[in-house]
CSV table of C-alpha atoms in Angstrom, one decimal:
chain,number,residue,atom,x,y,z
A,1,MET,CA,100.0,78.7,39.2
A,2,LYS,CA,100.9,80.8,36.2
A,3,LEU,CA,99.3,84.2,36.7
A,4,ASN,CA,98.0,86.4,33.9
A,5,TYR,CA,99.9,89.7,33.6
A,6,LYS,CA,100.7,92.7,31.4
A,7,THR,CA,104.0,94.6,31.2
A,8,PHE,CA,104.8,98.3,30.6
A,9,GLY,CA,108.1,100.1,30.1
A,10,GLU,CA,111.6,99.2,31.1
A,11,GLY,CA,113.8,99.5,34.2
A,12,LYS,CA,113.7,98.0,37.6
A,13,PRO,CA,110.7,95.7,38.1
A,14,LEU,CA,107.6,97.0,39.8
A,15,ILE,CA,104.8,94.5,40.5
A,16,ILE,CA,101.3,95.8,41.1
A,17,LEU,CA,98.6,93.7,42.8
A,18,HIS,CA,94.9,94.5,42.8
A,19,GLY,CA,92.3,94.0,45.5
A,20,LEU,CA,89.4,91.7,46.1
A,21,LEU,CA,87.1,91.4,43.0
A,22,GLY,CA,89.5,93.5,41.0
A,23,SER,CA,91.9,92.8,38.2
A,24,LEU,CA,95.1,94.1,36.6
A,25,ASP,CA,92.9,96.4,34.4
A,26,ASN,CA,92.1,98.5,37.5
A,27,TRP,CA,95.8,99.7,37.4
A,28,GLN,CA,96.4,100.2,33.7
A,29,THR,CA,96.5,104.0,33.6
A,30,LEU,CA,98.9,104.3,36.6
A,31,ALA,CA,101.0,101.4,35.3
A,32,ARG,CA,101.6,103.4,32.1
A,33,ARG,CA,102.7,106.4,34.2
A,34,PHE,CA,105.0,104.3,36.3
A,35,SER,CA,106.5,102.7,33.2
A,36,ALA,CA,108.4,105.9,32.4
A,37,GLU,CA,110.9,104.7,35.1
A,38,PHE,CA,110.1,101.1,35.8
A,39,LYS,CA,109.3,97.8,34.1
A,40,VAL,CA,105.8,97.4,35.4
A,41,TYR,CA,104.0,94.1,35.8
A,42,THR,CA,100.3,94.3,36.5
A,43,VAL,CA,99.1,90.9,37.7
A,44,ASP,CA,95.8,89.1,38.0
A,45,LEU,CA,95.9,87.3,41.3
A,46,ARG,CA,94.5,83.7,41.4
A,47,ASN,CA,90.7,83.5,41.0
A,48,HIS,CA,90.7,86.9,39.5
A,49,GLY,CA,90.8,88.4,36.0
A,50,LYS,CA,92.3,85.9,33.5
A,51,SER,CA,94.3,84.0,36.0
A,52,PRO,CA,93.5,80.4,36.7
A,53,HIS,CA,90.8,79.4,39.1
A,54,SER,CA,91.3,77.3,42.2
A,55,GLU,CA,89.4,76.1,45.2
A,56,VAL,CA,92.3,77.4,47.3
A,57,HIS,CA,92.5,81.1,48.0
A,58,SER,CA,94.9,82.1,50.8
A,59,TYR,CA,97.8,84.5,51.3
A,60,GLN,CA,100.1,81.5,51.5
A,61,ALA,CA,98.9,80.4,48.0
A,62,MET,CA,99.1,83.9,46.6
A,63,ALA,CA,102.6,84.3,47.9
A,64,ASP,CA,103.6,81.0,46.3
A,65,ASP,CA,102.1,82.2,43.0
A,66,LEU,CA,104.2,85.4,43.2
A,67,LEU,CA,107.3,83.4,43.9
A,68,GLU,CA,106.6,81.3,40.8
A,69,PHE,CA,106.0,84.5,38.9
A,70,LEU,CA,109.3,86.1,39.9
A,71,THR,CA,111.2,82.8,39.1
A,72,HIS,CA,109.5,82.4,35.7
A,73,HIS,CA,110.4,86.0,34.7
A,74,GLN,CA,113.9,85.8,36.2
A,75,ILE,CA,113.2,88.7,38.6
A,76,ASP,CA,115.7,88.6,41.5
A,77,LYS,CA,114.2,91.5,43.4
A,78,ALA,CA,111.2,93.8,42.7
A,79,TYR,CA,109.3,96.8,44.1
A,80,PHE,CA,105.7,95.9,45.0
A,81,ILE,CA,102.5,97.9,45.2
A,82,GLY,CA,99.5,96.1,46.6
A,83,HIS,CA,96.0,97.4,47.3
A,84,SER,CA,93.7,95.9,49.9
A,85,MET,CA,93.8,92.1,49.5
A,86,GLY,CA,96.7,92.6,47.1
A,87,GLY,CA,98.5,94.6,49.8
A,88,LYS,CA,98.1,91.7,52.2
A,89,ALA,CA,99.4,89.3,49.5
A,90,ALA,CA,102.4,91.4,49.0
A,91,MET,CA,103.1,91.6,52.7
A,92,GLN,CA,102.8,87.8,53.0
A,93,PHE,CA,105.3,87.5,50.2
A,94,ALA,CA,107.6,89.9,51.9
A,95,ILE,CA,107.4,87.9,55.2
A,96,LEU,CA,108.3,84.7,53.4
A,97,HIS,CA,110.8,86.1,50.9
A,98,PRO,CA,112.1,89.4,52.1
A,99,GLN,CA,115.3,89.0,50.0
A,100,ARG,CA,113.1,89.3,46.9
A,101,VAL,CA,111.5,92.7,47.9
A,102,LEU,CA,113.2,96.0,47.3
A,103,LYS,CA,110.4,98.1,48.8
A,104,LEU,CA,106.8,97.6,49.6
A,105,ILE,CA,103.9,100.1,49.0
A,106,VAL,CA,100.8,98.9,50.9
A,107,VAL,CA,97.6,100.7,49.9
A,108,ASP,CA,94.9,101.1,52.5
A,109,ILE,CA,95.1,97.7,54.3
A,110,ALA,CA,96.7,96.6,57.5
A,111,PRO,CA,98.0,93.1,58.5
A,112,ARG,CA,95.2,92.5,60.9
A,113,THR,CA,91.8,90.8,61.0
A,114,TYR,CA,89.0,92.6,59.2
A,115,GLU,CA,85.3,92.3,59.8
A,116,SER,CA,83.3,91.0,57.0
A,117,LYS,CA,82.2,93.9,54.7
A,118,HIS,CA,81.3,92.2,51.4
A,119,GLU,CA,78.4,89.9,52.2
A,120,ALA,CA,75.9,92.1,50.4
A,121,ILE,CA,78.1,92.3,47.3
A,122,PHE,CA,78.7,88.6,47.1
A,123,ASP,CA,75.0,87.9,47.6
A,124,ALA,CA,74.0,90.3,44.8
A,125,LEU,CA,76.6,88.8,42.4
A,126,MET,CA,75.7,85.2,43.2
A,127,LYS,CA,72.0,85.8,42.9
A,128,MET,CA,72.3,87.3,39.4
A,129,ASP,CA,71.2,84.8,36.8
A,130,LEU,CA,73.7,85.5,34.0
A,131,SER,CA,71.9,83.2,31.6
A,132,LYS,CA,69.1,85.8,31.4
A,133,ILE,CA,71.4,88.8,31.1
A,134,THR,CA,71.4,90.4,27.6
A,135,GLY,CA,73.7,93.4,28.2
A,136,ARG,CA,75.7,95.3,30.8
A,137,GLU,CA,73.0,97.9,31.3
A,138,GLU,CA,70.6,95.2,32.4
A,139,ALA,CA,73.2,93.8,34.7
A,140,ASP,CA,73.8,97.2,36.2
A,141,ALA,CA,70.1,97.7,36.7
A,142,ILE,CA,69.8,94.4,38.6
A,143,LEU,CA,72.8,95.2,40.8
A,144,ALA,CA,71.4,98.7,41.5
A,145,GLU,CA,68.5,97.1,43.4
A,146,THR,CA,71.0,96.2,46.2
A,147,ILE,CA,74.2,98.2,45.5
A,148,GLN,CA,73.4,101.9,45.2
A,149,ASP,CA,76.9,103.1,44.6
A,150,ALA,CA,77.3,103.5,40.8
A,151,SER,CA,81.1,103.5,41.0
A,152,MET,CA,81.1,100.2,42.9
A,153,ARG,CA,78.7,98.6,40.4
A,154,GLN,CA,81.0,99.8,37.5
A,155,PHE,CA,84.0,98.3,39.4
A,156,LEU,CA,82.2,95.0,39.8
A,157,LEU,CA,80.9,94.8,36.3
A,158,LYS,CA,84.4,94.9,34.9
A,159,ASN,CA,84.4,91.3,35.9
A,160,LEU,CA,81.5,90.6,33.4
A,161,ASP,CA,82.7,88.9,30.3
A,162,ARG,CA,81.1,87.5,27.2
A,163,ASN,CA,81.3,83.9,26.1
A,164,PRO,CA,81.8,83.0,22.4
A,165,ASP,CA,78.0,82.3,22.1
A,166,GLY,CA,77.2,85.8,23.4
A,167,SER,CA,76.2,84.8,26.9
A,168,PHE,CA,77.8,86.3,30.0
A,169,ARG,CA,80.1,84.9,32.7
A,170,TRP,CA,82.1,86.2,35.6
A,171,LYS,CA,85.9,86.4,35.1
A,172,MET,CA,86.6,85.9,38.8
A,173,ASN,CA,86.0,82.6,40.6
A,174,LEU,CA,83.0,83.9,42.6
A,175,LYS,CA,82.3,80.7,44.4
A,176,SER,CA,85.8,80.1,45.5
A,177,LEU,CA,86.3,83.7,46.7
A,178,TRP,CA,83.1,83.5,48.8
A,179,MET,CA,84.0,80.1,50.2
A,180,ASN,CA,87.5,81.5,51.2
A,181,TYR,CA,86.3,84.9,52.3
A,182,SER,CA,87.3,84.2,55.9
A,183,ASN,CA,90.9,83.6,54.6
A,184,ILE,CA,90.9,87.0,52.9
A,185,ASN,CA,90.0,88.7,56.2
A,186,THR,CA,92.6,86.8,58.3
A,187,PRO,CA,95.6,88.5,59.9
A,188,LEU,CA,99.2,88.1,58.9
A,189,TYR,CA,101.9,86.8,61.3
A,190,SER,CA,105.7,86.7,61.2
A,191,GLU,CA,108.1,84.9,63.6
A,192,SER,CA,110.7,87.6,63.0
A,193,LYS,CA,110.8,91.3,62.0
A,194,ILE,CA,111.2,91.9,58.3
A,195,ASP,CA,113.9,94.4,57.6
A,196,ILE,CA,112.6,96.0,54.4
A,197,PRO,CA,111.2,99.5,53.9
A,198,VAL,CA,107.4,99.7,53.8
A,199,THR,CA,105.2,102.7,53.0
A,200,VAL,CA,101.5,102.5,53.8
A,201,ILE,CA,99.3,104.9,51.8
A,202,ARG,CA,95.8,105.3,53.2
A,203,GLY,CA,92.7,107.3,52.1
A,204,GLY,CA,91.7,110.0,54.5
A,205,LEU,CA,88.1,109.0,54.2
A,206,SER,CA,88.7,105.3,54.6
A,207,GLY,CA,88.6,103.5,57.9
A,208,TYR,CA,90.7,100.5,56.7
A,209,VAL,CA,94.0,101.8,58.3
A,210,THR,CA,94.0,103.6,61.6
A,211,GLU,CA,96.7,105.3,63.6
A,212,ASN,CA,96.8,102.2,65.9
A,213,ASP,CA,97.4,100.0,62.8
A,214,LEU,CA,100.8,101.6,62.4
A,215,GLU,CA,102.0,99.6,65.5
A,216,SER,CA,100.7,96.4,64.1
A,217,PHE,CA,102.7,97.1,60.9
A,218,LYS,CA,105.9,97.8,62.9
A,219,GLU,CA,105.5,94.6,64.8
A,220,ILE,CA,106.3,92.9,61.5
A,221,PHE,CA,107.9,95.6,59.4
A,222,PRO,CA,109.7,98.0,61.8
A,223,HIS,CA,110.7,100.4,58.9
A,224,THR,CA,107.1,101.5,58.1
A,225,ARG,CA,105.9,104.9,57.5
A,226,LEU,CA,102.2,106.0,57.0
A,227,ILE,CA,101.0,108.6,54.5
A,228,THR,CA,97.5,109.8,54.2
A,229,ILE,CA,95.8,111.3,51.1
A,230,PRO,CA,93.0,113.6,52.3
A,231,GLY,CA,89.7,113.2,50.5
A,232,ALA,CA,90.4,109.7,49.2
A,233,GLY,CA,88.5,106.6,50.2
A,234,HIS,CA,89.6,103.0,50.1
A,235,TRP,CA,90.3,103.0,46.4
A,236,VAL,CA,93.0,105.6,47.0
A,237,HIS,CA,94.7,105.3,43.6
A,238,ALA,CA,91.3,105.8,41.8
A,239,ASP,CA,90.1,108.6,44.0
A,240,ALA,CA,93.3,110.6,43.9
A,241,PRO,CA,95.5,109.3,41.1
A,242,ASP,CA,97.8,112.3,40.7
A,243,ALA,CA,98.6,112.5,44.4
A,244,PHE,CA,99.0,108.8,44.6
A,245,TYR,CA,101.4,108.8,41.6
A,246,GLU,CA,103.5,111.5,43.1
A,247,ILE,CA,103.8,109.9,46.5
A,248,VAL,CA,104.7,106.5,45.0
A,249,ARG,CA,107.2,108.0,42.6
A,250,ASN,CA,108.8,109.9,45.5
A,251,GLU,CA,108.9,106.7,47.6
A,252,LEU,CA,110.4,104.5,44.9
A,253,VAL,CA,112.7,106.9,43.0
A,254,PHE,CA,113.8,109.6,45.5
A,255,SER,CA,113.4,108.0,49.0
A,256,LYS,CA,116.6,106.5,50.5
A,257,THR,CA,114.6,104.2,52.8
């Protein structure tokens, strides 16, 4: 599958992968900052943004897409940043193709099973009759009936796109993502330890990565270190962009591991 992407800057390749129901646009501001020292590729994962839709949505499939992406762009090795689902996709790629990964930055996700947390969001999105929507404010008002967090609604509504006739559609493949939701929550496995450096950045207010999760990381990636950004939630890079940028830059530019 040929993934949609944008590029910024020049230098060693840095590939950034968004989370569930996100898109490459979520990372544009930070991508421009990183582009001072890297050639940054922001990527829409399958069934998201402007990338192709498929009935299949698994970490194996996403890893296959990334291998095709690197091959197409003649990238031998790259740095990876992956948030949430994108972090798991990057880990799966590193498990299968460790020789193609220079270093991995995993943002607020662990390689374990997660309980379902998005049912209410999927339900609200799938119940919205887009044929009756006349504008984004109306869509926001409808979502507000079940999703009180305004920042979450703004994040979700970035997926709303206009058709040529003025009607609205979802950019992401909502049906496929819901049908494959159990695949998104599944754990990752590796038959051998992966000898690449991994830095996990978690939000201090997020419960996605616990101290115990560090051991589950090290079972696969023994060279893992955990960094916490106080005051940030699950969207660490959005809640604390300056702190996140400095940590990542230090890990990729100055760190020897």
